[in-house]
Amino acid sequence: MRIVFIGPPGAGKGTQAERMIEKYKLAHLSTGDMLRAARDAQTEVGKKADEYMSTGRLVPDEIIVEIIEERLAQSDCQAGYLLDGFPRTIAQAEALDKMLGEKGTPLDVVLELKVPEEELFQRLAGRGRADDTPDVIRQRLVAYRDQTSPLLDYYGKTGLLESVDGLGTIEEIFDRIQAILDPKAS
Ligand code: AMP
């Protein structure tokens, strides 16, 4: 299965992503993780990305699209993958469509994890990651609302979008996700 996982920062995507990759045997492609690794390794891409990440803004599309294109070519992606945190803009979604169209490997489903904005700020402030200062949190939420949420319309039109209520226990939410993915898994 080829899955795109969309949700605002703090929605609990990471936790659910871990369960999904284990149950459905998917490669986990988290652009946030990739960028943090690049930043920690002090590569050119990592240094450039950090200028944006540290203020809660999105890293430029060209950088991200190149990273994903290289990653999708690797052999562990052939059996299926979960794109976690990508695409985050319409331009990234269009680039992904083009890439997958050329390969003849379309997406199977786009999952949205839905959590109200009031709840997100509380969760993020409580998480305490080094980049989670109040200003950065606010900026990340703004980036989601302005740049990423338009993807819901974009994928809604393709018929691929499935929305999951992100409130509840980890188990309850994973049950909702399984109810959507089980029928698609073969
Ligand atoms: P995440 O761990 O997914 O919340 O990502 C952490 C940060 O990495 C984001 O706040 C962005 O600065 C950057 N980032 C991750 N994925 C993307 C993407 N697809 N496009 C642009 N920036 C991204």
CSV table of C-alpha atoms and ligand atoms in Angstrom, one decimal:
chain,number,residue,atom,x,y,z
A,1,MET,CA,0.0,0.0,0.0
A,2,ARG,CA,1.1,3.5,-0.7
A,3,ILE,CA,-0.3,5.9,1.8
A,4,VAL,CA,-0.1,9.6,2.5
A,5,PHE,CA,-0.6,10.6,6.2
A,6,ILE,CA,-1.7,14.2,6.8
A,7,GLY,CA,-2.4,15.9,10.1
A,8,PRO,CA,-1.5,19.0,11.9
A,9,PRO,CA,1.6,19.1,14.3
A,10,GLY,CA,0.6,17.5,17.6
A,11,ALA,CA,-2.2,15.3,16.1
A,12,GLY,CA,-0.4,12.1,17.1
A,13,LYS,CA,0.7,11.1,13.6
A,14,GLY,CA,4.1,9.7,14.8
A,15,THR,CA,2.5,7.2,17.2
A,16,GLN,CA,-0.1,6.0,14.7
A,17,ALA,CA,2.5,5.8,11.9
A,18,GLU,CA,4.6,3.4,14.0
A,19,ARG,CA,1.7,1.1,14.4
A,20,MET,CA,0.7,1.3,10.7
A,21,ILE,CA,4.2,0.5,9.4
A,22,GLU,CA,4.4,-2.5,11.7
A,23,LYS,CA,1.0,-4.0,10.9
A,24,TYR,CA,1.0,-3.3,7.1
A,25,LYS,CA,4.8,-3.7,6.6
A,26,LEU,CA,5.4,-0.3,5.1
A,27,ALA,CA,8.5,1.8,4.8
A,28,HIS,CA,8.2,4.8,7.0
A,29,LEU,CA,9.1,8.0,5.1
A,30,SER,CA,9.0,10.9,7.6
A,31,THR,CA,10.4,14.1,6.0
A,32,GLY,CA,10.7,15.6,9.5
A,33,ASP,CA,12.9,12.7,10.7
A,34,MET,CA,15.0,12.9,7.5
A,35,LEU,CA,15.5,16.6,8.0
A,36,ARG,CA,16.4,16.2,11.6
A,37,ALA,CA,19.0,13.5,10.7
A,38,ALA,CA,20.4,15.8,8.0
A,39,ARG,CA,20.6,18.7,10.5
A,40,ASP,CA,22.3,16.6,13.1
A,41,ALA,CA,24.8,15.3,10.6
A,42,GLN,CA,25.5,19.0,9.6
A,43,THR,CA,25.1,18.3,5.9
A,44,GLU,CA,24.5,21.2,3.5
A,45,VAL,CA,20.8,20.3,3.2
A,46,GLY,CA,20.6,19.9,6.9
A,47,LYS,CA,22.0,23.3,7.6
A,48,LYS,CA,19.7,25.0,5.1
A,49,ALA,CA,16.7,23.1,6.4
A,50,ASP,CA,17.5,24.2,10.0
A,51,GLU,CA,17.0,27.8,9.1
A,52,TYR,CA,13.3,27.0,8.4
A,53,MET,CA,12.7,24.3,11.0
A,54,SER,CA,14.0,26.3,13.9
A,55,THR,CA,11.3,29.0,13.2
A,56,GLY,CA,8.4,26.6,12.4
A,57,ARG,CA,8.4,27.4,8.7
A,58,LEU,CA,8.3,24.9,5.9
A,59,VAL,CA,11.5,24.0,4.2
A,60,PRO,CA,11.4,25.0,0.5
A,61,ASP,CA,9.6,22.6,-1.8
A,62,GLU,CA,12.7,21.9,-4.1
A,63,ILE,CA,14.7,20.6,-1.2
A,64,ILE,CA,12.0,18.3,0.1
A,65,VAL,CA,10.9,17.0,-3.3
A,66,GLU,CA,14.5,16.0,-4.1
A,67,ILE,CA,14.9,14.2,-0.8
A,68,ILE,CA,11.6,12.3,-1.4
A,69,GLU,CA,12.5,11.4,-5.0
A,70,GLU,CA,15.8,9.8,-3.9
A,71,ARG,CA,14.1,8.0,-1.0
A,72,LEU,CA,11.3,6.6,-3.2
A,73,ALA,CA,13.8,5.0,-5.5
A,74,GLN,CA,15.2,2.8,-2.7
A,75,SER,CA,14.3,-0.9,-2.7
A,76,ASP,CA,12.5,-0.9,0.6
A,77,CYS,CA,9.8,1.4,-0.8
A,78,GLN,CA,8.8,-1.0,-3.6
A,79,ALA,CA,6.5,-3.1,-1.3
A,80,GLY,CA,4.7,0.0,0.0
A,81,TYR,CA,5.3,3.0,2.2
A,82,LEU,CA,3.8,5.6,4.5
A,83,LEU,CA,4.5,9.2,3.6
A,84,ASP,CA,4.4,11.0,7.0
A,85,GLY,CA,4.7,14.8,6.8
A,86,PHE,CA,4.9,14.9,3.0
A,87,PRO,CA,3.4,16.4,1.0
A,88,ARG,CA,2.8,19.6,3.0
A,89,THR,CA,2.1,22.0,0.1
A,90,ILE,CA,0.1,21.8,-3.1
A,91,ALA,CA,3.3,22.1,-5.1
A,92,GLN,CA,4.7,19.1,-3.2
A,93,ALA,CA,1.5,17.1,-3.9
A,94,GLU,CA,1.7,18.0,-7.6
A,95,ALA,CA,5.4,16.9,-7.7
A,96,LEU,CA,4.5,13.6,-6.0
A,97,ASP,CA,1.7,13.0,-8.5
A,98,LYS,CA,4.1,13.5,-11.4
A,99,MET,CA,6.7,11.2,-9.9
A,100,LEU,CA,4.2,8.4,-9.1
A,101,GLY,CA,2.5,8.9,-12.5
A,102,GLU,CA,5.8,8.3,-14.2
A,103,LYS,CA,6.5,5.2,-12.2
A,104,GLY,CA,2.9,3.9,-12.7
A,105,THR,CA,2.5,3.5,-8.9
A,106,PRO,CA,-0.4,5.7,-7.8
A,107,LEU,CA,-1.4,6.3,-4.1
A,108,ASP,CA,-3.9,4.0,-2.5
A,109,VAL,CA,-5.2,6.3,0.2
A,110,VAL,CA,-4.7,9.7,1.8
A,111,LEU,CA,-5.4,9.5,5.6
A,112,GLU,CA,-6.2,12.7,7.5
A,113,LEU,CA,-5.8,12.6,11.3
A,114,LYS,CA,-8.2,15.3,12.5
A,115,VAL,CA,-7.7,17.2,15.8
A,116,PRO,CA,-9.2,20.6,16.7
A,117,GLU,CA,-6.6,23.4,16.8
A,118,GLU,CA,-7.3,24.4,20.4
A,119,GLU,CA,-6.3,20.9,21.5
A,120,LEU,CA,-3.1,20.9,19.4
A,121,PHE,CA,-1.5,23.9,21.1
A,122,GLN,CA,-1.9,22.2,24.5
A,123,ARG,CA,-0.4,19.0,23.3
A,124,LEU,CA,2.6,20.6,21.5
A,125,ALA,CA,3.4,22.8,24.5
A,126,GLY,CA,3.4,19.7,26.7
A,127,ARG,CA,5.6,17.7,24.4
A,128,GLY,CA,8.8,19.7,25.1
A,129,ARG,CA,10.8,19.0,22.0
A,130,ALA,CA,13.6,21.5,21.7
A,131,ASP,CA,12.0,23.3,18.7
A,132,ASP,CA,8.7,23.6,20.4
A,133,THR,CA,8.7,27.1,21.9
A,134,PRO,CA,5.3,28.9,21.9
A,135,ASP,CA,6.3,31.1,18.9
A,136,VAL,CA,7.5,28.2,16.9
A,137,ILE,CA,4.4,26.1,17.8
A,138,ARG,CA,2.2,29.0,16.6
A,139,GLN,CA,4.1,29.3,13.4
A,140,ARG,CA,3.9,25.5,12.7
A,141,LEU,CA,0.1,25.6,13.2
A,142,VAL,CA,-0.1,28.6,10.9
A,143,ALA,CA,2.0,26.8,8.3
A,144,TYR,CA,-0.4,23.8,8.5
A,145,ARG,CA,-3.5,25.9,8.2
A,146,ASP,CA,-2.3,28.1,5.3
A,147,GLN,CA,-0.1,25.7,3.3
A,148,THR,CA,-1.0,22.1,4.2
A,149,SER,CA,-4.7,22.1,4.8
A,150,PRO,CA,-5.5,23.0,1.2
A,151,LEU,CA,-4.3,19.5,0.4
A,152,LEU,CA,-7.5,18.2,2.0
A,153,ASP,CA,-9.4,19.7,-0.9
A,154,TYR,CA,-6.8,18.6,-3.4
A,155,TYR,CA,-7.1,15.0,-2.3
A,156,GLY,CA,-10.8,15.2,-1.6
A,157,LYS,CA,-11.3,15.8,-5.3
A,158,THR,CA,-9.4,12.7,-6.2
A,159,GLY,CA,-11.6,10.5,-4.0
A,160,LEU,CA,-8.5,9.2,-2.1
A,161,LEU,CA,-9.1,11.1,1.1
A,162,GLU,CA,-10.2,9.4,4.3
A,163,SER,CA,-10.6,11.4,7.5
A,164,VAL,CA,-10.0,9.9,11.0
A,165,ASP,CA,-11.1,11.4,14.3
A,166,GLY,CA,-7.8,12.0,16.2
A,167,LEU,CA,-9.4,12.3,19.6
A,168,GLY,CA,-9.4,9.3,21.9
A,169,THR,CA,-7.0,6.7,23.1
A,170,ILE,CA,-4.1,5.5,20.9
A,171,GLU,CA,-6.0,2.2,20.6
A,172,GLU,CA,-9.3,3.8,19.6
A,173,ILE,CA,-7.6,5.9,17.0
A,174,PHE,CA,-5.7,2.9,15.6
A,175,ASP,CA,-8.9,0.9,15.4
A,176,ARG,CA,-10.4,3.7,13.2
A,177,ILE,CA,-7.4,3.6,11.0
A,178,GLN,CA,-7.5,-0.2,10.6
A,179,ALA,CA,-11.1,0.0,9.7
A,180,ILE,CA,-10.1,2.1,6.7
A,181,LEU,CA,-6.8,0.3,5.8
A,182,ASP,CA,-7.8,-3.4,6.3
A,183,PRO,CA,-10.1,-3.5,3.3
A,184,LYS,CA,-7.4,-2.0,1.1
A,185,ALA,CA,-4.5,-4.3,2.3
A,186,SER,CA,-4.1,-7.3,0.2
B,1,AMP,P1,7.6,17.2,11.4
B,1,AMP,O1,8.5,16.4,12.3
B,1,AMP,O2,6.9,16.5,10.3
B,1,AMP,O3,6.7,18.1,12.2
B,1,AMP,O4,8.6,18.3,10.7
B,1,AMP,C1,9.4,19.2,11.4
B,1,AMP,C2,9.8,20.4,10.5
B,1,AMP,O5,10.5,19.9,9.4
B,1,AMP,C3,8.6,21.2,10.0
B,1,AMP,O6,8.2,22.1,10.9
B,1,AMP,C4,9.2,21.8,8.7
B,1,AMP,O7,10.0,22.9,9.1
B,1,AMP,C5,10.1,20.7,8.2
B,1,AMP,N1,9.4,19.8,7.3
B,1,AMP,C6,9.1,18.5,7.5
B,1,AMP,N2,8.4,18.0,6.4
B,1,AMP,C7,8.3,19.0,5.5
B,1,AMP,C8,7.8,19.1,4.2
B,1,AMP,N3,7.2,18.1,3.6
B,1,AMP,N4,7.8,20.3,3.6
B,1,AMP,C9,8.4,21.4,4.2
B,1,AMP,N5,9.0,21.3,5.4
B,1,AMP,C10,8.9,20.1,6.1
